[in-house]
Each structure stands twice: as C-alpha cells, then as structure tokens.
GROMACS .gro file of C-alpha atoms in nm:
model
   48
    1UNK     CA    1  -0.648   0.987  -0.019
    2UNK     CA    2  -0.905   0.711  -0.166
    3UNK     CA    3  -1.006   0.567   0.162
    4UNK     CA    4  -1.168   0.895   0.216
    5UNK     CA    5  -1.386   0.906  -0.054
    6UNK     CA    6  -1.593   0.630   0.073
    7UNK     CA    7  -1.579   0.498  -0.206
    8UNK     CA    8  -1.475   0.123  -0.179
    9UNK     CA    9  -1.420   0.017  -0.605
   10UNK     CA   10  -1.217   0.247  -0.632
   11UNK     CA   11  -1.040   0.235  -0.227
   12UNK     CA   12  -1.014  -0.178  -0.313
   13UNK     CA   13  -0.805  -0.078  -0.664
   14UNK     CA   14  -0.606   0.137  -0.500
   15UNK     CA   15  -0.488  -0.112  -0.245
   16UNK     CA   16  -0.412  -0.350  -0.488
   17UNK     CA   17  -0.216  -0.175  -0.685
   18UNK     CA   18   0.005  -0.038  -0.376
   19UNK     CA   19   0.014  -0.427  -0.244
   20UNK     CA   20   0.198  -0.486  -0.571
   21UNK     CA   21   0.370  -0.196  -0.569
   22UNK     CA   22   0.516  -0.248  -0.217
   23UNK     CA   23   0.600  -0.600  -0.256
   24UNK     CA   24   0.834  -0.478  -0.624
   25UNK     CA   25   1.024  -0.281  -0.312
   26UNK     CA   26   1.094  -0.528  -0.103
   27UNK     CA   27   1.167  -0.730  -0.347
   28UNK     CA   28   1.418  -0.469  -0.487
   29UNK     CA   29   1.595  -0.456  -0.094
   30UNK     CA   30   1.680  -0.747  -0.093
   31UNK     CA   31   1.843  -0.800  -0.418
   32UNK     CA   32   2.023  -0.542  -0.335
   33UNK     CA   33   2.078  -0.568   0.065
   34UNK     CA   34   1.878  -0.269   0.095
   35UNK     CA   35   1.730  -0.191   0.455
   36UNK     CA   36   1.301  -0.074   0.456
   37UNK     CA   37   1.104   0.044   0.682
   38UNK     CA   38   0.746   0.153   0.647
   39UNK     CA   39   0.523   0.324   0.872
   40UNK     CA   40   0.156   0.517   0.803
   41UNK     CA   41  -0.014   0.717   0.989
   42UNK     CA   42  -0.338   0.613   0.992
   43UNK     CA   43  -0.615   0.387   0.748
   44UNK     CA   44  -0.963   0.390   0.620
   45UNK     CA   45  -1.021   0.166   0.435
   46UNK     CA   46  -1.082  -0.123   0.650
   47UNK     CA   47  -1.401   0.074   0.740
   48UNK     CA   48  -1.565   0.017   0.439
   0.00000   0.00000   0.00000
C-alpha cells in the first residue's frame, strides 16, 4: 500500500525490504527443492 501514498522515500524503503525478503525466500526454496510462483496484480512505485 506504500506505493499509493506518493511518498517516494517510503516506497523505496518498502521495495528494498521486499527485495531482501524475496531473495531469502528464493534461496530457501532452492535449498529445499520447493517450487515458488510469484505474481503481482499491479505496481505504482515505478510511476512516482
């Protein structure tokens, strides 16, 4: 929901945190032979 605020620094912080979490999740799945599918319905940060 941060992307809808229009506050760029908050959106940047959220994207960086999500990037770290996603990397950790992918690494875990690879290590444990787990299939992972990541989807998204839309973005907004890229338009700020």
